[in-house]
Amino acid sequence: MALRVLQTVAAVAVLCRFPVTLTRAGDKTEGTPGQSYVAAVYEHRIILNPEPHVPLSRTAALKHMMSNLDVYEEQAARAAEQGAQIIVFPEDGLQGFNFSRLSISGYLETIPDPQSEDWNPCTQTDRHTHTEVLQRLSCMARRHSLYLVVNMPDLQPCPLTSHPTCPPDGRWQFNTDVVFRSDGSLAARYHKHNLYFENAFDAPPRLEVVTFDTPFAGRFGVFTCFDILFHDPTIRLLEQGIRQMVYPTAWMNQLPLLSAVQFQRAFSLGANTTLLAANIRADSLGMTGSGIFTPGTAIYHHARAGQPEEGRLLVLRIPVLDTAWLGTEKRAKGQAGGEGDTGGETESQHCQEDSVSPSPPFPFTSSMMYDPFSFLLLSGSEGQLTVCDGPFCCHLQYRRSPQGDNAELYALGAFSGTHTVNGRYNVQVCALVRCLGSEVSSCGQEVEEAESRVDFLLEGKFGTRHVYPSLLGSGMVLEQPDQVKTTADGRVTMEHSGMTVGLVTACLYGRVYDQD
């Protein structure tokens, strides 16, 4: 897929009525002078250890990590040349995957807590031993004057006799994000809270809600990969008012609801936040999909089958969303305080109330994302549907324009319950999907291509305020909904017309965190 930029006129809290412009790769997306910054993310084609279950010496492990760091160095230099002030690299990007607790030992370094120690590994090399990777990353940040966000494995000794969660070998091993300031000093350290089948690592003994401050955009929050689906620490960061997130990930794509860029975009829209998301590129593991997302603009990359397996650097100027920092900047310049007018339209100006009549009683059950969704097929070129899973109901108004002689099958699905495969969490989902084939049993299977353009209004009444809207077109193209509206009683409506490509999935993905 070609590099894509999504841009809208304004970002407002209710995400209501977004005019959409798709621009070519290389077109500039400028923010407000003095209230914007340049961010970069790098999707890394990782150099893997072919035998991750075999322990390596420290020398051999360092040699392996240095080969990936060589790539990081090149991309940091490229980002800096394009004016980037912060760059995010992916989860597991230095060592790879599928290690055992023992076999990863040669890759571990002990990362000091920046909250308790002020340390610059590049200029204070003698303070801590066996920190070659930290030193190189620190010097990389310093050399290119970049805030650098990197994921790496961390070792922390623990008291066997006095701490109940201390492993038998007397140490914790953490999946860790490290943030370096542009002078090379450590700014933040975050231990991943929600592990995803990571036998080499421990969950931290206590929840960490980690932020760091920058001179160019204010405060950022930090979380990793699977964390994005859970309350802790992600929602706690949002509850603290953090609206800018760095997000290293090693995400395996799963259509039709949880491909990487699809959910990254959905999170940015639903949480009204900036997300700087860097993924791994590993075709054998189905890993690709990175982007820079704000509520009003985005640049993203998803590699398609058959494309060269290579890394991809994304750089974009985006607006600052830290209102406290913006207020400080205004006062420092003698400007009026307060957040001011966003320039967006209010919820009441364009959001409409439409009644949706019940649909004929021909529902069927089919598995989607390993969950038993209740489905109804779309019939004809336009109509209205309501499908329910117990008391949770989804409503759809649609008009579709098939291209050529295609007879693509579409269905409206609803699911409310606990997802239990490859993780356990409670969801409420309304989804309009293109079925893979002509049989109803194919509804909910993975699809990437579609020809039918569909104008629609999709609505559900959710038992949570955390609902993430996504709109995925043929060829992994993200489209920006014309309108997403929420009401105080939990009703969420997404509306869109004039798709540029065929519709693959339109989804309202609700997370009911208190039912996990």
Tab-separated table of C-alpha atoms in Angstrom, residues 1-276:
chain	number	residue	atom	x	y	z
A	1	MET	CA	0.000	0.000	0.000
A	2	ALA	CA	1.240	3.447	-0.794
A	3	LEU	CA	1.921	5.812	2.038
A	4	ARG	CA	-1.316	7.553	2.953
A	5	VAL	CA	-2.199	10.818	4.618
A	6	LEU	CA	-5.628	11.522	6.071
A	7	GLN	CA	-6.466	15.091	6.948
A	8	THR	CA	-9.512	16.826	8.334
A	9	VAL	CA	-10.287	20.467	8.903
A	10	ALA	CA	-10.634	20.369	12.679
A	11	ALA	CA	-10.556	18.002	15.640
A	12	VAL	CA	-13.289	18.473	18.233
A	13	ALA	CA	-14.079	16.590	21.394
A	14	VAL	CA	-17.176	14.843	20.062
A	15	LEU	CA	-15.531	14.060	16.695
A	16	CYS	CA	-18.583	15.359	14.906
A	17	ARG	CA	-18.734	16.158	11.197
A	18	PHE	CA	-15.238	15.717	9.766
A	19	PRO	CA	-14.644	16.893	6.184
A	20	VAL	CA	-11.998	14.556	4.764
A	21	THR	CA	-9.106	15.154	2.397
A	22	LEU	CA	-6.836	12.389	1.165
A	23	THR	CA	-3.447	13.676	0.049
A	24	ARG	CA	-0.557	11.973	-1.655
A	25	ALA	CA	2.553	10.788	0.120
A	26	GLY	CA	4.949	13.673	0.381
A	27	ASP	CA	2.263	16.352	0.592
A	28	LYS	CA	2.835	18.546	3.624
A	29	THR	CA	0.385	18.682	6.504
A	30	GLU	CA	1.256	21.783	8.466
A	31	GLY	CA	-0.025	22.578	11.933
A	32	THR	CA	-0.496	25.989	13.511
A	33	PRO	CA	2.889	27.773	13.697
A	34	GLY	CA	4.203	27.613	17.240
A	35	GLN	CA	1.616	25.001	18.219
A	36	SER	CA	2.804	22.033	16.229
A	37	TYR	CA	5.753	19.664	16.148
A	38	VAL	CA	7.256	17.064	13.852
A	39	ALA	CA	6.881	13.432	14.873
A	40	ALA	CA	8.352	10.286	13.339
A	41	VAL	CA	7.691	6.578	13.706
A	42	TYR	CA	9.675	3.755	12.159
A	43	GLU	CA	8.222	0.409	11.123
A	44	HIS	CA	11.246	-1.850	11.465
A	45	ARG	CA	12.009	-4.921	9.398
A	46	ILE	CA	13.695	-6.691	12.242
A	47	ILE	CA	16.845	-8.754	11.933
A	48	LEU	CA	15.840	-11.857	13.900
A	49	ASN	CA	17.721	-14.392	15.953
A	50	PRO	CA	16.956	-17.648	14.076
A	51	GLU	CA	17.169	-19.701	17.297
A	52	PRO	CA	15.594	-17.597	20.049
A	53	HIS	CA	15.268	-20.557	22.440
A	54	VAL	CA	19.045	-21.081	22.491
A	55	PRO	CA	20.854	-18.889	25.053
A	56	LEU	CA	23.523	-16.575	23.649
A	57	SER	CA	26.555	-15.093	25.300
A	58	ARG	CA	26.415	-11.398	26.093
A	59	THR	CA	28.871	-10.775	23.242
A	60	ALA	CA	26.715	-12.631	20.707
A	61	ALA	CA	23.503	-10.983	21.950
A	62	LEU	CA	25.117	-7.538	21.684
A	63	LYS	CA	26.263	-8.271	18.147
A	64	HIS	CA	22.694	-9.154	17.213
A	65	MET	CA	21.201	-6.041	18.830
A	66	MET	CA	23.842	-3.801	17.291
A	67	SER	CA	22.780	-4.949	13.817
A	68	ASN	CA	19.265	-3.641	14.530
A	69	LEU	CA	20.670	-0.524	16.179
A	70	ASP	CA	22.586	0.216	12.977
A	71	VAL	CA	19.216	0.484	11.227
A	72	TYR	CA	17.825	2.654	14.039
A	73	GLU	CA	20.796	4.987	13.648
A	74	GLU	CA	20.145	5.400	9.920
A	75	GLN	CA	16.454	6.089	10.449
A	76	ALA	CA	17.032	8.518	13.305
A	77	ALA	CA	19.365	10.476	11.036
A	78	ARG	CA	16.760	10.488	8.235
A	79	ALA	CA	14.044	11.630	10.630
A	80	ALA	CA	16.229	14.418	11.998
A	81	GLU	CA	16.992	15.602	8.469
A	82	GLN	CA	13.228	15.993	7.968
A	83	GLY	CA	12.896	18.080	11.100
A	84	ALA	CA	11.588	15.407	13.480
A	85	GLN	CA	11.710	16.219	17.173
A	86	ILE	CA	10.584	12.810	18.452
A	87	ILE	CA	10.853	9.312	16.962
A	88	VAL	CA	9.228	6.068	18.112
A	89	PHE	CA	10.633	2.612	17.362
A	90	PRO	CA	8.633	-0.643	17.720
A	91	GLU	CA	8.255	-3.207	20.470
A	92	ASP	CA	10.825	-6.050	20.433
A	93	GLY	CA	12.699	-4.243	17.687
A	94	LEU	CA	16.194	-4.917	19.052
A	95	GLN	CA	15.988	-8.603	19.931
A	96	GLY	CA	12.863	-10.133	18.375
A	97	PHE	CA	10.430	-12.700	19.768
A	98	ASN	CA	9.858	-16.176	21.173
A	99	PHE	CA	12.598	-16.204	23.781
A	100	SER	CA	12.423	-18.231	26.962
A	101	ARG	CA	13.208	-16.710	30.326
A	102	LEU	CA	16.690	-18.203	30.127
A	103	SER	CA	17.487	-17.612	26.461
A	104	ILE	CA	16.856	-13.852	26.606
A	105	SER	CA	19.316	-13.365	29.472
A	106	GLY	CA	22.180	-12.211	27.220
A	107	TYR	CA	20.006	-9.389	25.882
A	108	LEU	CA	19.072	-7.889	29.262
A	109	GLU	CA	20.318	-4.598	30.630
A	110	THR	CA	19.387	-3.008	33.955
A	111	ILE	CA	17.629	0.274	33.203
A	112	PRO	CA	17.693	2.774	36.092
A	113	ASP	CA	14.468	4.518	37.058
A	114	PRO	CA	14.657	8.133	35.760
A	115	GLN	CA	12.316	9.157	38.573
A	116	SER	CA	14.994	8.340	41.128
A	117	GLU	CA	18.206	8.871	39.152
A	118	ASP	CA	19.292	11.529	36.674
A	119	TRP	CA	21.560	9.733	34.202
A	120	ASN	CA	22.911	10.381	30.747
A	121	PRO	CA	24.357	7.075	29.460
A	122	CYS	CA	26.199	8.796	26.606
A	123	THR	CA	28.154	11.223	28.774
A	124	GLN	CA	28.289	9.190	32.012
A	125	THR	CA	29.393	5.836	30.653
A	126	ASP	CA	31.127	4.640	33.821
A	127	ARG	CA	28.161	4.951	36.172
A	128	HIS	CA	26.524	1.611	35.223
A	129	THR	CA	28.144	-1.477	33.719
A	130	HIS	CA	26.727	-3.732	30.998
A	131	THR	CA	24.691	-0.886	29.472
A	132	GLU	CA	26.103	-0.851	25.957
A	133	VAL	CA	22.663	-0.624	24.320
A	134	LEU	CA	21.521	2.199	26.593
A	135	GLN	CA	24.726	4.065	25.842
A	136	ARG	CA	24.334	3.735	22.100
A	137	LEU	CA	20.687	4.821	22.190
A	138	SER	CA	21.545	7.772	24.413
A	139	CYS	CA	24.261	8.917	22.029
A	140	MET	CA	21.860	8.425	19.105
A	141	ALA	CA	19.324	10.753	20.704
A	142	ARG	CA	22.057	13.253	21.535
A	143	ARG	CA	23.688	13.112	18.109
A	144	HIS	CA	20.440	13.783	16.247
A	145	SER	CA	18.802	16.046	18.889
A	146	LEU	CA	15.773	13.754	19.063
A	147	TYR	CA	13.484	12.504	21.776
A	148	LEU	CA	13.909	8.763	21.242
A	149	VAL	CA	11.384	6.082	22.277
A	150	VAL	CA	12.725	2.523	22.180
A	151	ASN	CA	11.566	-0.849	23.499
A	152	MET	CA	14.147	-3.207	25.029
A	153	PRO	CA	14.400	-5.972	27.657
A	154	ASP	CA	15.125	-4.891	31.238
A	155	LEU	CA	16.480	-6.801	34.242
A	156	GLN	CA	15.695	-5.652	37.782
A	157	PRO	CA	16.945	-7.590	40.827
A	158	CYS	CA	14.274	-8.395	43.389
A	159	PRO	CA	14.308	-9.654	47.000
A	160	LEU	CA	13.517	-13.362	46.990
A	161	THR	CA	12.626	-13.510	50.658
A	162	SER	CA	10.596	-10.341	51.051
A	163	HIS	CA	8.661	-9.786	47.788
A	164	PRO	CA	5.837	-12.229	47.024
A	165	THR	CA	6.075	-11.840	43.230
A	166	CYS	CA	9.856	-12.136	42.978
A	167	PRO	CA	10.648	-15.033	40.576
A	168	PRO	CA	12.758	-17.968	41.840
A	169	ASP	CA	15.852	-16.684	40.011
A	170	GLY	CA	15.759	-13.464	42.060
A	171	ARG	CA	15.130	-11.031	39.241
A	172	TRP	CA	12.309	-9.500	37.265
A	173	GLN	CA	12.577	-9.409	33.494
A	174	PHE	CA	10.437	-6.715	31.903
A	175	ASN	CA	9.309	-5.737	28.437
A	176	THR	CA	10.330	-2.078	28.677
A	177	ASP	CA	9.901	1.215	26.857
A	178	VAL	CA	12.708	3.706	27.391
A	179	VAL	CA	12.516	7.402	26.483
A	180	PHE	CA	15.639	9.514	25.951
A	181	ARG	CA	15.667	13.303	25.853
A	182	SER	CA	17.363	15.063	22.984
A	183	ASP	CA	20.492	15.534	25.113
A	184	GLY	CA	20.713	11.766	25.690
A	185	SER	CA	19.486	11.690	29.284
A	186	LEU	CA	16.859	9.197	30.420
A	187	ALA	CA	13.377	10.729	30.525
A	188	ALA	CA	11.077	7.766	31.233
A	189	ARG	CA	10.947	4.010	31.749
A	190	TYR	CA	7.746	1.952	31.409
A	191	HIS	CA	7.332	-1.774	32.099
A	192	LYS	CA	4.592	-3.330	29.943
A	193	HIS	CA	1.566	-4.218	32.049
A	194	ASN	CA	-0.448	-6.498	29.756
A	195	LEU	CA	1.796	-9.221	28.368
A	196	TYR	CA	0.786	-11.247	25.308
A	197	PHE	CA	2.211	-14.793	25.575
A	198	GLU	CA	5.649	-13.436	26.511
A	199	ASN	CA	7.367	-16.229	28.424
A	200	ALA	CA	10.609	-14.290	28.763
A	201	PHE	CA	9.009	-11.452	30.722
A	202	ASP	CA	7.268	-10.773	34.022
A	203	ALA	CA	4.301	-8.515	34.569
A	204	PRO	CA	5.411	-5.632	36.804
A	205	PRO	CA	4.539	-6.073	40.513
A	206	ARG	CA	2.638	-2.782	40.493
A	207	LEU	CA	0.892	-0.744	37.825
A	208	GLU	CA	3.045	1.954	36.240
A	209	VAL	CA	1.384	5.031	34.750
A	210	VAL	CA	4.277	6.747	32.993
A	211	THR	CA	4.517	10.153	31.337
A	212	PHE	CA	7.320	12.413	30.169
A	213	ASP	CA	7.557	16.087	29.297
A	214	THR	CA	9.018	17.674	26.178
A	215	PRO	CA	9.889	21.316	25.444
A	216	PHE	CA	8.149	21.239	22.042
A	217	ALA	CA	4.765	19.578	22.751
A	218	GLY	CA	4.290	19.168	26.483
A	219	ARG	CA	3.424	15.831	28.041
A	220	PHE	CA	3.206	12.346	26.511
A	221	GLY	CA	1.987	9.045	27.938
A	222	VAL	CA	3.634	5.672	27.319
A	223	PHE	CA	2.108	2.227	26.769
A	224	THR	CA	2.905	-0.857	24.708
A	225	CYS	CA	1.075	-3.065	22.192
A	226	PHE	CA	-1.576	-5.197	23.995
A	227	ASP	CA	-1.995	-2.438	26.615
A	228	ILE	CA	-4.146	-0.528	24.120
A	229	LEU	CA	-7.050	-2.933	24.727
A	230	PHE	CA	-7.083	-2.563	28.527
A	231	HIS	CA	-7.997	-0.015	31.168
A	232	ASP	CA	-4.588	-0.045	32.843
A	233	PRO	CA	-2.512	1.934	32.123
A	234	THR	CA	-4.147	3.339	28.984
A	235	ILE	CA	-7.390	4.739	30.375
A	236	ARG	CA	-5.618	5.953	33.522
A	237	LEU	CA	-3.410	8.089	31.293
A	238	LEU	CA	-6.470	9.512	29.570
A	239	GLU	CA	-8.109	10.175	32.919
A	240	GLN	CA	-5.039	12.213	33.873
A	241	GLY	CA	-5.676	14.406	30.848
A	242	ILE	CA	-2.867	12.970	28.710
A	243	ARG	CA	-3.765	13.413	25.038
A	244	GLN	CA	-0.473	12.491	23.366
A	245	MET	CA	0.740	8.869	23.445
A	246	VAL	CA	3.838	7.026	22.256
A	247	TYR	CA	3.093	3.433	21.345
A	248	PRO	CA	5.727	0.815	20.474
A	249	THR	CA	3.979	-2.330	19.265
A	250	ALA	CA	4.563	-5.736	17.680
A	251	TRP	CA	1.004	-6.277	16.470
A	252	MET	CA	-0.183	-9.266	14.474
A	253	ASN	CA	-2.981	-8.107	12.196
A	254	GLN	CA	-6.375	-9.695	12.571
A	255	LEU	CA	-9.175	-8.668	10.282
A	256	PRO	CA	-11.949	-7.738	10.122
A	257	LEU	CA	-11.840	-5.704	13.375
A	258	LEU	CA	-8.304	-5.550	14.766
A	259	SER	CA	-5.779	-4.844	12.052
A	260	ALA	CA	-3.010	-2.597	13.359
A	261	VAL	CA	-3.694	0.705	11.584
A	262	GLN	CA	-7.443	0.124	11.840
A	263	PHE	CA	-7.432	0.019	15.624
A	264	GLN	CA	-4.691	2.614	16.005
A	265	ARG	CA	-6.919	5.006	14.079
A	266	ALA	CA	-9.987	3.926	16.055
A	267	PHE	CA	-8.221	4.554	19.362
A	268	SER	CA	-7.062	8.012	18.302
A	269	LEU	CA	-10.598	8.965	17.271
A	270	GLY	CA	-12.402	7.330	20.191
A	271	ALA	CA	-10.014	8.645	22.831
A	272	ASN	CA	-9.537	12.014	21.087
A	273	THR	CA	-5.783	11.700	21.348
A	274	THR	CA	-2.558	11.646	19.360
A	275	LEU	CA	-1.041	8.183	18.904
A	276	LEU	CA	2.508	7.713	17.611
